[in-house]
Coordinates of C-alpha atoms and ligand atoms in Angstrom, one line a residue:
M12 CA 28.4 22.9 35.0
S13 CA 31.5 24.1 33.4
I14 CA 31.6 24.7 29.7
H15 CA 33.2 21.9 27.9
L16 CA 33.3 20.5 24.4
L17 CA 31.0 17.7 23.8
P18 CA 32.4 14.2 23.2
P19 CA 32.4 13.6 19.4
E20 CA 29.7 10.7 19.7
I21 CA 27.2 13.0 21.4
A22 CA 28.0 16.0 19.0
S23 CA 27.3 13.5 16.1
Q24 CA 24.1 12.3 17.7
I25 CA 22.9 15.9 17.9
A26 CA 23.9 16.6 14.4
A27 CA 22.2 13.2 13.2
G28 CA 19.0 14.4 14.7
E29 CA 18.6 17.3 12.2
V30 CA 19.0 14.8 9.3
V31 CA 17.5 11.7 10.4
E32 CA 14.4 12.3 12.2
R33 CA 12.6 9.1 11.3
P34 CA 13.1 6.0 9.1
A35 CA 11.6 7.9 6.0
S36 CA 14.5 10.4 6.4
V37 CA 16.9 7.4 6.0
V38 CA 15.2 6.3 2.9
K39 CA 15.3 9.9 1.5
E40 CA 18.9 10.4 2.1
L41 CA 19.8 6.9 0.6
L42 CA 17.6 7.4 -2.4
E43 CA 19.2 10.8 -3.1
N44 CA 22.7 9.2 -2.9
A45 CA 21.6 6.6 -5.3
L46 CA 20.2 9.0 -7.7
D47 CA 23.3 11.2 -7.5
A48 CA 25.4 8.2 -8.4
G49 CA 23.5 8.0 -11.6
A50 CA 21.7 4.7 -10.8
T51 CA 19.1 3.5 -13.3
H52 CA 17.7 0.7 -10.9
I53 CA 17.2 1.2 -7.3
Q54 CA 15.8 -1.5 -5.0
I55 CA 14.6 -0.5 -1.4
S56 CA 13.7 -3.1 1.3
I57 CA 12.0 -2.0 4.4
E58 CA 11.3 -4.0 7.5
G59 CA 9.7 -3.0 10.7
G60 CA 8.5 0.3 9.2
G61 CA 12.0 1.1 8.5
Q62 CA 13.2 1.0 12.0
R63 CA 14.4 -2.6 11.9
L64 CA 15.8 -2.3 8.2
V65 CA 16.2 0.1 5.5
E66 CA 18.3 -1.3 2.6
V67 CA 18.8 0.6 -0.5
A68 CA 20.6 -1.1 -3.4
D69 CA 21.7 0.7 -6.6
N70 CA 23.5 0.2 -9.9
G71 CA 25.2 3.6 -9.7
S72 CA 28.9 4.6 -9.9
G73 CA 29.8 3.0 -6.6
I74 CA 32.6 4.3 -4.3
L75 CA 36.2 3.6 -4.6
A76 CA 37.6 1.2 -2.0
D77 CA 40.1 3.8 -0.4
E78 CA 37.1 6.3 -0.1
L79 CA 34.7 4.1 1.6
A80 CA 35.6 5.2 5.2
L81 CA 35.7 8.7 4.1
A82 CA 32.2 8.6 2.8
T83 CA 30.9 7.9 6.2
A84 CA 32.8 10.8 7.8
R85 CA 30.9 14.0 8.7
H86 CA 31.5 16.8 6.1
A87 CA 32.7 14.4 3.5
T88 CA 31.3 14.8 0.1
S89 CA 32.3 14.2 -3.6
K90 CA 29.6 16.9 -4.8
L91 CA 31.0 20.1 -3.7
S92 CA 34.4 21.5 -3.2
T93 CA 34.4 25.3 -3.3
A94 CA 32.1 27.7 -1.5
E95 CA 30.7 29.1 -5.0
D96 CA 29.8 25.5 -5.6
L97 CA 27.1 25.9 -3.1
F98 CA 25.2 28.2 -5.3
Q99 CA 25.4 25.8 -8.4
I100 CA 24.2 22.8 -7.0
R101 CA 23.2 20.0 -9.4
T102 CA 23.1 17.1 -7.2
L103 CA 20.5 16.1 -4.4
G104 CA 23.2 15.9 -1.7
F105 CA 26.0 18.3 -1.0
R106 CA 26.2 18.5 2.8
G107 CA 28.1 15.4 3.3
E108 CA 26.3 14.5 6.4
A109 CA 23.7 11.8 5.6
L110 CA 26.1 8.7 5.8
A111 CA 27.9 10.0 8.8
S112 CA 24.5 10.8 10.6
I113 CA 22.9 7.5 9.8
G114 CA 26.0 5.6 10.8
S115 CA 26.0 7.2 14.2
V116 CA 22.5 6.1 15.0
S117 CA 22.2 2.7 13.7
R118 CA 23.8 -0.5 12.6
F119 CA 25.2 0.6 9.3
T120 CA 26.7 -1.5 6.5
L121 CA 28.0 0.0 3.3
T122 CA 29.1 -2.2 0.5
S123 CA 30.1 -0.7 -2.8
R124 CA 31.9 -1.7 -5.9
P125 CA 32.7 1.1 -8.6
L126 CA 32.6 0.0 -12.2
K127 CA 36.4 -0.5 -12.7
A128 CA 37.0 -2.5 -9.4
A129 CA 37.4 -6.3 -9.4
T130 CA 35.6 -6.7 -6.2
G131 CA 33.5 -4.8 -3.8
M132 CA 34.3 -3.5 -0.2
R133 CA 32.2 -3.6 2.7
L134 CA 32.4 -1.3 5.7
R135 CA 30.6 -1.5 9.1
V136 CA 29.6 1.3 11.4
E137 CA 27.9 0.5 14.6
G138 CA 26.5 3.6 16.5
G139 CA 29.2 5.7 15.0
K140 CA 32.1 3.2 15.7
M141 CA 33.6 2.2 12.4
G142 CA 35.0 -1.2 11.6
A143 CA 37.7 -2.1 9.1
P144 CA 36.8 -2.2 5.4
E145 CA 36.9 -5.7 4.0
P146 CA 36.7 -7.0 0.4
V147 CA 33.5 -8.8 -0.6
G148 CA 31.9 -10.1 -3.8
A149 CA 29.4 -7.5 -4.8
P150 CA 27.7 -6.3 -8.0
V151 CA 28.6 -2.9 -9.4
G152 CA 26.9 -0.3 -7.4
T153 CA 26.2 0.2 -3.8
V154 CA 24.2 -1.4 -1.1
V155 CA 23.6 0.5 2.0
R156 CA 21.8 -1.4 4.8
V157 CA 20.6 0.4 8.0
E158 CA 19.6 -1.9 10.8
D159 CA 18.1 -1.1 14.1
L160 CA 17.7 2.6 13.6
F161 CA 18.1 4.6 17.0
F162 CA 19.1 1.6 18.8
N163 CA 21.5 3.8 20.7
V164 CA 19.0 6.7 21.1
P165 CA 16.3 5.2 23.0
A166 CA 14.7 8.6 23.4
R167 CA 14.2 9.0 19.7
L168 CA 12.8 5.5 19.5
K169 CA 10.0 6.7 21.7
F170 CA 9.0 9.3 19.3
L171 CA 8.6 7.1 16.4
K172 CA 5.3 6.8 15.0
T173 CA 3.6 3.4 14.4
E174 CA 5.2 1.1 11.9
S175 CA 2.1 1.5 9.6
T176 CA 2.4 5.3 9.7
E177 CA 6.2 5.0 8.7
R178 CA 5.3 2.5 6.1
R179 CA 2.9 4.8 4.6
Q180 CA 5.3 7.7 4.8
I181 CA 8.0 5.7 3.0
D182 CA 5.4 4.7 0.2
T183 CA 4.6 8.2 -0.5
L184 CA 8.2 9.2 -0.4
V185 CA 9.5 6.7 -2.9
T186 CA 6.5 7.2 -5.1
H187 CA 7.3 10.9 -5.3
Y188 CA 11.0 10.3 -6.2
A189 CA 9.8 7.6 -8.6
L190 CA 7.8 10.4 -10.2
A191 CA 10.5 12.8 -10.2
Y192 CA 12.9 10.2 -11.9
P193 CA 10.6 8.2 -14.2
Q194 CA 13.6 6.9 -16.1
V195 CA 14.9 5.1 -13.1
R196 CA 13.4 1.7 -12.2
F197 CA 12.3 1.8 -8.5
E198 CA 11.3 -1.3 -6.6
L199 CA 10.1 -0.8 -3.1
R200 CA 9.5 -3.8 -0.8
Q201 CA 7.9 -3.3 2.6
E202 CA 7.9 -6.2 4.9
G203 CA 8.7 -8.7 2.0
R204 CA 5.9 -7.3 -0.1
L205 CA 6.3 -5.5 -3.2
S206 CA 4.6 -2.2 -2.8
L207 CA 5.8 -0.1 -5.6
Q208 CA 7.5 -1.1 -9.0
T209 CA 8.2 1.2 -11.7
T210 CA 9.3 0.4 -15.2
G211 CA 11.9 3.3 -15.8
S212 CA 9.9 3.7 -19.1
G213 CA 9.8 7.6 -18.4
N214 CA 6.0 7.5 -18.3
R215 CA 5.1 9.6 -15.3
R216 CA 1.3 9.0 -15.6
E217 CA 2.1 5.4 -14.9
I218 CA 3.7 6.3 -11.8
L219 CA 0.9 8.7 -10.9
A220 CA -1.4 5.8 -10.7
A221 CA 0.7 4.4 -7.8
L222 CA 0.2 7.7 -6.0
H223 CA -3.6 8.5 -6.5
G224 CA -5.0 5.4 -8.1
I225 CA -5.5 4.7 -11.9
E226 CA -8.8 6.6 -12.2
I227 CA -7.3 9.8 -10.8
A228 CA -4.0 9.4 -12.7
R229 CA -6.0 9.0 -16.0
G230 CA -8.0 12.2 -15.2
M231 CA -5.2 14.5 -14.3
L232 CA -4.4 17.2 -16.6
E233 CA -0.9 17.7 -17.9
V234 CA 0.9 21.0 -17.2
L235 CA 3.6 21.8 -19.6
S236 CA 5.1 25.2 -19.9
D237 CA 8.6 26.8 -20.4
E238 CA 8.9 30.6 -20.3
D239 CA 11.3 32.9 -19.0
G240 CA 13.8 30.2 -18.0
I241 CA 11.5 28.4 -15.9
Q242 CA 10.2 25.1 -16.8
V243 CA 7.0 23.8 -15.2
T244 CA 5.7 20.3 -15.9
G245 CA 3.5 17.9 -14.0
F246 CA -0.2 17.1 -13.4
T247 CA -2.9 18.9 -11.9
S248 CA -6.4 17.8 -11.1
P249 CA -9.5 18.7 -13.2
T250 CA -11.9 20.9 -11.3
S251 CA -14.2 18.0 -10.9
L252 CA -11.7 16.4 -8.6
T253 CA -11.0 18.0 -5.3
R254 CA -9.7 17.3 -1.9
S255 CA -10.6 18.8 1.6
N256 CA -7.1 19.8 2.2
R257 CA -4.0 21.0 0.3
R258 CA -1.8 18.1 1.4
E259 CA -1.7 16.4 -2.2
I260 CA -0.1 19.4 -3.6
T261 CA 3.6 18.6 -4.1
F262 CA 6.6 20.2 -5.8
F263 CA 9.9 19.3 -7.0
V264 CA 12.5 21.9 -7.7
N265 CA 15.3 20.7 -10.0
G266 CA 14.4 17.2 -8.9
R267 CA 14.2 17.7 -5.3
P268 CA 11.0 17.4 -3.3
V269 CA 10.4 20.7 -1.6
Q270 CA 7.9 22.2 0.8
D271 CA 6.8 25.7 -0.2
S272 CA 3.6 27.3 0.9
A273 CA 4.0 30.1 -1.7
L274 CA 4.0 27.6 -4.4
T275 CA 0.9 26.0 -3.1
T276 CA -0.8 29.4 -3.1
A277 CA 0.2 29.8 -6.7
V278 CA -1.4 26.7 -7.6
L279 CA -4.6 27.5 -5.5
Q280 CA -4.9 30.9 -7.3
A281 CA -4.7 29.1 -10.7
Y282 CA -8.0 27.6 -9.6
H283 CA -9.6 30.8 -8.4
T284 CA -13.3 30.8 -9.0
L285 CA -13.2 27.3 -10.3
L286 CA -13.4 25.4 -7.0
M287 CA -15.8 25.5 -4.2
V288 CA -14.8 27.2 -1.0
G289 CA -13.0 24.7 1.1
R290 CA -12.0 22.4 -1.7
F291 CA -8.5 22.0 -3.0
P292 CA -7.0 20.6 -6.1
L293 CA -4.3 18.0 -6.1
G294 CA -1.1 18.0 -8.2
T295 CA 2.5 17.2 -8.7
F296 CA 4.6 19.8 -10.2
F297 CA 8.3 19.8 -11.3
I298 CA 10.1 23.1 -11.6
S299 CA 13.2 23.3 -13.3
L300 CA 15.4 26.5 -13.4
D301 CA 19.1 27.6 -13.3
P302 CA 20.7 26.1 -10.1
A303 CA 22.1 29.4 -9.5
A304 CA 18.6 30.9 -8.9
V305 CA 17.8 28.6 -6.1
D306 CA 19.4 28.3 -2.7
V307 CA 18.9 24.7 -1.6
N308 CA 21.1 25.2 1.5
V309 CA 18.5 26.5 3.9
H310 CA 17.3 23.5 5.7
P311 CA 19.2 20.4 7.1
T312 CA 17.0 18.0 5.3
K313 CA 16.9 20.1 2.2
A314 CA 13.1 20.2 2.4
E315 CA 13.0 24.0 1.7
V316 CA 14.5 26.0 -0.9
R317 CA 14.9 29.9 -1.5
F318 CA 14.3 31.4 -4.9
R319 CA 16.5 34.4 -5.9
D320 CA 13.3 35.7 -7.7
A321 CA 10.5 33.9 -5.9
S322 CA 7.7 36.1 -7.5
R323 CA 8.8 35.0 -11.0
V324 CA 8.8 31.3 -10.1
F325 CA 5.4 31.9 -8.4
S326 CA 3.8 33.4 -11.5
A327 CA 5.4 30.9 -13.7
V328 CA 3.8 28.1 -11.7
Q329 CA 0.3 30.0 -11.6
R330 CA 0.1 30.6 -15.2
A331 CA 1.3 27.1 -16.1
V332 CA -1.5 25.5 -14.1
R333 CA -4.1 27.9 -15.2
R334 CA -3.4 27.3 -18.7
A335 CA -3.7 23.6 -18.2
L336 CA -7.1 24.1 -16.7
L337 CA -8.3 26.3 -19.5
A338 CA -7.1 23.9 -22.0
H339 CA -9.3 21.1 -20.9
T340 CA -12.8 21.8 -20.8
P341 CA -14.5 19.8 -18.0
V342 CA -15.7 16.4 -18.8
P343 CA -19.6 16.4 -19.2
G344 CA -21.4 14.2 -16.6
L345 CA -22.5 10.8 -17.8
D346 CA -26.2 10.1 -17.5
S347 CA -27.5 6.7 -16.4
T348 CA -28.2 5.5 -20.1
Q349 CA -24.5 6.2 -20.9
L350 CA -23.3 4.3 -17.9
R351 CA -24.3 1.0 -19.1
W352 CA -21.6 -0.9 -20.6
S353 CA -22.2 -1.5 -24.1
S354 CA -19.8 -4.1 -25.2
P355 CA -21.5 -7.4 -24.8
S356 CA -18.1 -9.0 -23.9
V357 CA -17.9 -7.2 -20.9
W358 CA -21.3 -6.8 -19.1
Q359 CA -24.1 -9.3 -19.9
G360 CA -27.1 -8.8 -17.9
E361 CA -27.2 -8.4 -14.2
P362 CA -24.6 -9.9 -12.0
P363 CA -26.0 -12.7 -9.9
P364 CA -27.2 -11.5 -6.3
V365 CA -24.6 -12.0 -3.7
D366 CA -26.7 -14.3 -1.5
L367 CA -27.2 -16.7 -4.3
S368 CA -26.4 -20.1 -2.9
W369 CA -23.4 -21.4 -4.7
G370 CA -23.6 -25.3 -4.9
M371 CA -22.4 -26.3 -8.2
A372 CA -19.8 -25.2 -10.7
S373 CA -22.2 -25.0 -13.4
A374 CA -23.9 -22.1 -11.5
E375 CA -21.1 -19.8 -12.2
P376 CA -21.8 -16.7 -13.9
Q377 CA -19.8 -17.3 -17.0
G378 CA -19.3 -14.3 -19.2
W379 CA -20.5 -11.4 -17.1
G380 CA -17.6 -10.0 -15.3
A381 CA -14.8 -8.7 -17.6
E382 CA -12.3 -11.1 -16.5
Q383 CA -12.9 -13.2 -13.5
V384 CA -10.0 -13.7 -11.2
A385 CA -11.4 -17.3 -10.3
A386 CA -11.1 -18.2 -13.9
S387 CA -7.4 -17.4 -14.0
A388 CA -7.1 -19.0 -10.5
A389 CA -8.8 -22.2 -11.8
A390 CA -5.5 -23.8 -12.9
G391 CA -4.0 -23.9 -9.5
A392 CA -6.3 -24.1 -6.7
D393 CA -9.7 -24.1 -5.2
K394 CA -12.5 -23.7 -7.7
A395 CA -14.4 -27.0 -8.0
P396 CA -16.8 -27.1 -5.4
D397 CA -15.7 -30.5 -4.1
T398 CA -12.2 -29.3 -3.4
A399 CA -13.2 -25.8 -2.3
H400 CA -13.3 -26.9 1.4
Q401 CA -9.7 -28.1 1.4
P402 CA -7.1 -25.6 2.1
A403 CA -5.6 -24.7 -1.3
A404 CA -2.5 -26.5 -2.3
G405 CA -0.9 -23.7 -4.0
R406 CA -1.3 -20.3 -2.9
I407 CA -2.8 -18.0 -5.5
G408 CA -2.4 -14.6 -4.0
V409 CA -3.6 -11.2 -4.9
P410 CA -1.4 -8.3 -5.4
L411 CA -1.2 -5.6 -2.8
L412 CA -4.5 -3.6 -3.0
R413 CA -5.4 0.0 -2.4
L414 CA -8.8 0.3 -1.0
V415 CA -10.9 2.9 -3.0
G416 CA -14.1 2.5 -1.3
Q417 CA -17.4 0.6 -1.0
V418 CA -20.2 0.5 -3.6
A419 CA -23.8 -0.2 -3.1
S420 CA -22.8 -1.5 0.4
T421 CA -21.9 -4.6 -1.0
Y422 CA -18.7 -4.4 -3.0
L423 CA -15.3 -2.9 -2.2
V424 CA -13.4 -1.2 -4.9
A425 CA -9.7 -1.6 -4.8
E426 CA -6.9 -0.7 -7.0
G427 CA -4.1 -3.0 -7.8
P428 CA -0.9 -2.6 -9.9
D429 CA -2.7 -4.1 -12.9
G430 CA -6.3 -2.6 -12.7
L431 CA -9.3 -2.3 -10.7
Y432 CA -10.7 -5.0 -8.3
L433 CA -14.3 -5.4 -7.3
I434 CA -14.6 -7.4 -4.2
D435 CA -17.8 -9.0 -3.0
Q436 CA -17.7 -8.0 0.8
H437 CA -19.7 -11.0 1.7
A438 CA -17.8 -13.7 -0.1
A439 CA -14.5 -12.1 0.9
H440 CA -15.4 -12.1 4.6
E441 CA -16.6 -15.7 4.3
R442 CA -13.2 -16.5 3.0
V443 CA -11.4 -14.8 5.8
L444 CA -13.5 -16.4 8.6
F445 CA -13.0 -19.8 6.8
E446 CA -9.3 -19.5 6.9
R447 CA -9.3 -18.2 10.5
F448 CA -11.4 -21.3 11.5
M449 CA -9.1 -23.8 9.6
A450 CA -6.0 -22.2 10.9
Q451 CA -7.4 -22.7 14.5
R452 CA -8.5 -26.2 13.6
Q453 CA -5.0 -27.0 12.5
S454 CA -3.3 -25.4 15.6
V455 CA -5.5 -27.5 18.1
G456 CA -4.8 -30.6 16.2
A457 CA -7.3 -33.6 15.6
G458 CA -9.5 -34.3 18.7
G459 CA -8.7 -30.8 20.0
E460 CA -11.7 -28.3 20.4
L461 CA -11.5 -24.7 19.0
P462 CA -11.8 -21.9 21.7
S463 CA -15.4 -21.1 22.6
Q464 CA -17.0 -18.1 24.1
I465 CA -19.5 -18.7 26.9
L466 CA -22.7 -16.9 26.5
L467 CA -23.9 -14.8 29.3
Q468 CA -27.5 -16.2 28.7
P469 CA -27.7 -19.6 27.1
A470 CA -30.0 -19.5 23.9
A471 CA -32.8 -21.8 23.4
V472 CA -33.5 -23.0 19.8
D473 CA -36.3 -24.9 18.5
L474 CA -35.9 -27.0 15.4
P475 CA -38.2 -29.0 13.2
A476 CA -37.9 -32.8 14.3
A477 CA -35.9 -33.9 11.3
S478 CA -33.4 -31.1 11.9
A479 CA -33.2 -32.0 15.5
R480 CA -32.3 -35.5 14.8
L481 CA -29.6 -34.3 12.4
L482 CA -28.2 -31.8 15.0
E483 CA -28.0 -34.5 17.5
S484 CA -25.7 -36.6 15.2
Q485 CA -23.7 -33.5 14.8
L486 CA -22.9 -32.5 18.3
P487 CA -19.5 -34.0 18.7
I488 CA -18.4 -32.1 15.6
L489 CA -20.0 -28.9 17.0
R490 CA -18.2 -29.4 20.2
S491 CA -14.9 -29.7 18.4
L492 CA -15.6 -26.5 16.6
G493 CA -16.2 -24.6 19.8
F494 CA -20.0 -24.8 20.0
Q495 CA -21.4 -26.0 23.4
V496 CA -24.9 -27.1 22.7
E497 CA -27.0 -29.7 24.5
S498 CA -30.4 -31.3 23.8
F499 CA -33.1 -29.8 25.9
G500 CA -36.1 -31.7 25.4
Q501 CA -37.8 -32.9 22.2
A502 CA -36.5 -30.6 19.5
T503 CA -35.0 -27.8 21.6
F504 CA -31.5 -27.0 22.0
L505 CA -29.7 -25.0 24.5
V506 CA -26.6 -23.1 22.9
R507 CA -24.2 -22.3 26.0
A508 CA -21.2 -21.3 24.0
I509 CA -20.2 -20.5 20.5
P510 CA -16.8 -20.3 18.8
V511 CA -14.7 -17.4 19.7
L512 CA -14.3 -16.6 16.1
L513 CA -18.2 -16.2 15.8
S514 CA -18.4 -14.0 18.9
G515 CA -21.2 -11.4 18.4
M516 CA -23.2 -13.6 16.1
D517 CA -26.6 -14.7 17.0
P518 CA -26.2 -18.1 18.5
A519 CA -29.7 -19.2 17.3
A520 CA -28.8 -18.2 13.7
A521 CA -25.4 -20.0 14.1
L522 CA -27.1 -23.2 15.2
R523 CA -29.9 -23.1 12.5
V524 CA -27.4 -22.7 9.7
L525 CA -25.7 -26.1 10.6
V526 CA -28.8 -28.1 10.0
E527 CA -30.5 -26.1 7.2
D528 CA -30.5 -28.1 4.0
F529 CA -28.0 -30.6 5.4
E530 CA -28.7 -33.7 3.8
E531 CA -29.3 -36.7 6.1
D532 CA -27.6 -39.2 4.2
E533 CA -24.5 -37.3 4.2
T534 CA -22.0 -39.3 6.1
P535 CA -18.6 -38.1 4.6
L536 CA -15.3 -38.2 6.4
Q537 CA -15.0 -36.3 9.7
A538 CA -12.6 -33.7 8.3
E539 CA -14.9 -33.0 5.3
V540 CA -17.9 -32.7 7.6
E541 CA -16.0 -30.2 9.7
S542 CA -14.8 -28.2 6.9
R543 CA -18.3 -28.1 5.2
V544 CA -19.9 -27.1 8.5
I545 CA -17.2 -24.5 9.0
A546 CA -17.9 -23.2 5.5
R547 CA -21.5 -23.1 6.2
V548 CA -21.1 -21.2 9.6
C549 CA -18.9 -18.7 7.8
K550 CA -21.5 -17.9 5.2
R551 CA -23.9 -17.1 7.8
A552 CA -21.4 -15.2 10.0
A553 CA -19.9 -13.1 7.2
V554 CA -21.0 -9.5 6.7
K555 CA -24.0 -9.2 4.2
A556 CA -24.4 -7.6 1.2
G557 CA -26.0 -4.2 1.7
Q558 CA -24.2 -3.7 5.1
T559 CA -22.4 -0.5 5.1
L560 CA -18.8 -0.9 6.3
S561 CA -16.7 1.9 7.8
P562 CA -13.5 2.7 6.1
E563 CA -11.6 0.8 8.8
E564 CA -13.6 -2.2 8.6
Q565 CA -13.1 -2.1 4.7
R566 CA -9.6 -1.8 5.0
A567 CA -9.3 -4.5 7.7
L568 CA -11.3 -6.9 5.4
L569 CA -9.1 -6.1 2.5
A570 CA -5.9 -6.7 4.4
E571 CA -7.2 -10.0 5.8
L572 CA -8.4 -11.1 2.3
E573 CA -5.0 -10.3 0.8
A574 CA -3.2 -12.3 3.7
S575 CA -5.4 -15.4 3.1
T576 CA -4.3 -18.5 1.2
S577 CA -6.9 -18.5 -1.3
P578 CA -8.1 -15.0 -1.5
R579 CA -9.8 -15.3 -4.7
T580 CA -12.6 -17.6 -3.8
C581 CA -15.1 -18.1 -1.1
P582 CA -15.1 -21.4 0.6
H583 CA -17.9 -22.4 -1.7
G584 CA -15.9 -21.8 -4.6
R585 CA -17.4 -18.5 -5.7
P586 CA -15.3 -15.6 -6.8
T587 CA -14.6 -13.0 -4.2
M588 CA -13.4 -10.6 -6.8
I589 CA -13.6 -9.4 -10.3
H590 CA -10.6 -7.9 -12.0
L591 CA -10.9 -5.3 -14.5
A592 CA -7.5 -5.1 -16.1
V593 CA -6.3 -1.7 -17.2
D594 CA -6.4 -3.2 -20.7
V595 CA -10.0 -3.8 -20.5
L596 CA -10.8 -0.3 -19.3
E597 CA -8.7 1.1 -22.0
R598 CA -10.5 -0.9 -24.5
Q599 CA -13.9 0.3 -23.2
F600 CA -12.9 3.7 -23.3
G601 CA -11.7 3.4 -26.7
R602 CA -8.1 4.2 -25.7
K603 CA -6.5 1.2 -27.2
G604 CA -5.1 2.1 -30.4
A605 CA -6.1 5.8 -30.2
R606 CA -2.6 6.5 -28.7
Ligands
ADP728 P1 26.4 13.9 0.3 O1 25.3 13.1 -0.5 O2 25.8 15.2 0.8 O3 27.6 14.0 -0.5 P2 26.4 11.6 2.1 O4 26.9 11.5 3.5 O5 25.1 11.4 1.8 O6 26.7 13.1 1.6 O7 27.5 10.9 1.2 C1 28.8 11.0 1.2 C2 29.5 10.6 -0.1 O8 29.5 9.2 -0.3 C3 28.8 11.1 -1.4 O9 29.4 12.5 -1.7 C4 29.1 10.2 -2.5 O10 30.6 10.4 -3.1 C5 29.3 8.7 -1.6 N1 28.2 8.0 -1.8 C6 27.2 7.9 -0.9 N2 26.2 7.0 -1.3 C7 26.5 6.6 -2.5 C8 26.0 5.9 -3.5 N3 24.8 5.1 -3.4 N4 26.7 5.6 -4.7 C9 27.8 6.2 -5.0 N5 28.4 7.0 -4.1 C10 27.8 7.3 -2.8
MG729 MG1 23.7 12.2 0.4

């Protein structure tokens, strides 16, 4: 092949590859632009893990109408004009490459309205081909929409990680920026769900909770030092809190997230002899110093920096962290007597056992949990037992929860934006199964049969005579639910198939539960019997208290619960979760009023 200049489209795709590696890099560049524009409110929407859509809307300075096209050109920037400027960088961007790069590998729409302009302007770029700017109504600020990332670079598309990996990456990225800019209000929506929201109050610890969970965020030690022209602030973990790797140690230099193994080492040295071998602290550190003392132009994604005097920065970080550690003597361990919650308003007696059968509303454990979600849900939906079997009219959802773990092999612990949630795994699973059943029921329609799974070996079940009669009368309902059961002699039944939703369940147990304490004179409407039967089966099929779940199982259960229509109660009306509001925790720890 002879030597030739590459066509501009290919050249720009190659260049784009350096800046835009994955959806998270798009989010990063757009966030940096919004921050550089002085935005105080930034809204981010992500769909398809960012591949289908990344939209960043800000209320910053906007772009002048006649500069819109220029903004999307390569090497076009308003942040730099002379070569010397390169060593005095006070903005996050300066390379003038992001918009051009993104525009060349996506369907890109830039809408902007500067403060003084009467209307906004919109410009589309598709795979690097620019349309004509057109006026549109728009609020002051800028909205960048990036759709179908890499639609014209199929090879890149193949290298993308799964959507959930990208989502997590984006969550972490945005949370990091939110931490670095606590005066800015951030709103991140992933697939239509709010996944991060900050108040812009300037309180970093509040945002730290989104990153590590509230408990950890509260326990983190504050780092605050300013010496020798180098300011180090942030949070570092107490020695009682460690990780098995160093991935949760992050740095920002002059507001820019950077990776720097030397800085990590500085932090580790501060913990020298305080941690066990193989354990690492976590922390977030903000380093501010004269821009002239940092070269930020060493990496296309600006992820690395070079310090003019690295050892000075290194020891400033090390000293700052060490000082924070020494200032906080370790928290003494609590013994079991201290662990009892003393306030009667919060914990009265033992919680009822999970498998308690839950017929009546009066059996509700009033007054034990700190704040029962079910109680707050009462106004809208399914709390009373007689309505519990119908799908709830109004959806009372739960916020996006972050799994913390399992306690006593019975409860899942999760963190929400407004505190801690304790979830009864059995009740939660009951709810999840129940809704799956009801959804299938609805999709097959009246008279239809739910899908069933044929058993390799039919199971014979003996029942007491009374139960056998009862079951006999229920056979049509069972059939419609996906059971294939036939009478086999006096009081014996043969189970040939069970509902697909119950696959794995012991067929005899599934059958027995249908007739156990079913009162003979119950002759309610068909639909009601069905949902009652379903509720009963789900109760039996659901994971039990005392059953250890793998982290994957815990997460799956939590996710399914979040997705259900009435996540807050089991089909029998029992609460699936207890909410401990941050407020309540604060009162318990005597923090309220103390600050
Ligand atoms: P850089 O940020 O390195 O200057 P970009 O390609 O990211 O390069 O952006 C090009 C220019 O477009 C910026 O210098 C800025 O003037 C303008 N711009 C981009 N995004 C925004 C925004 N959200 N608000 C205001 N101006 C913007
Ligand atoms: Mg930029």
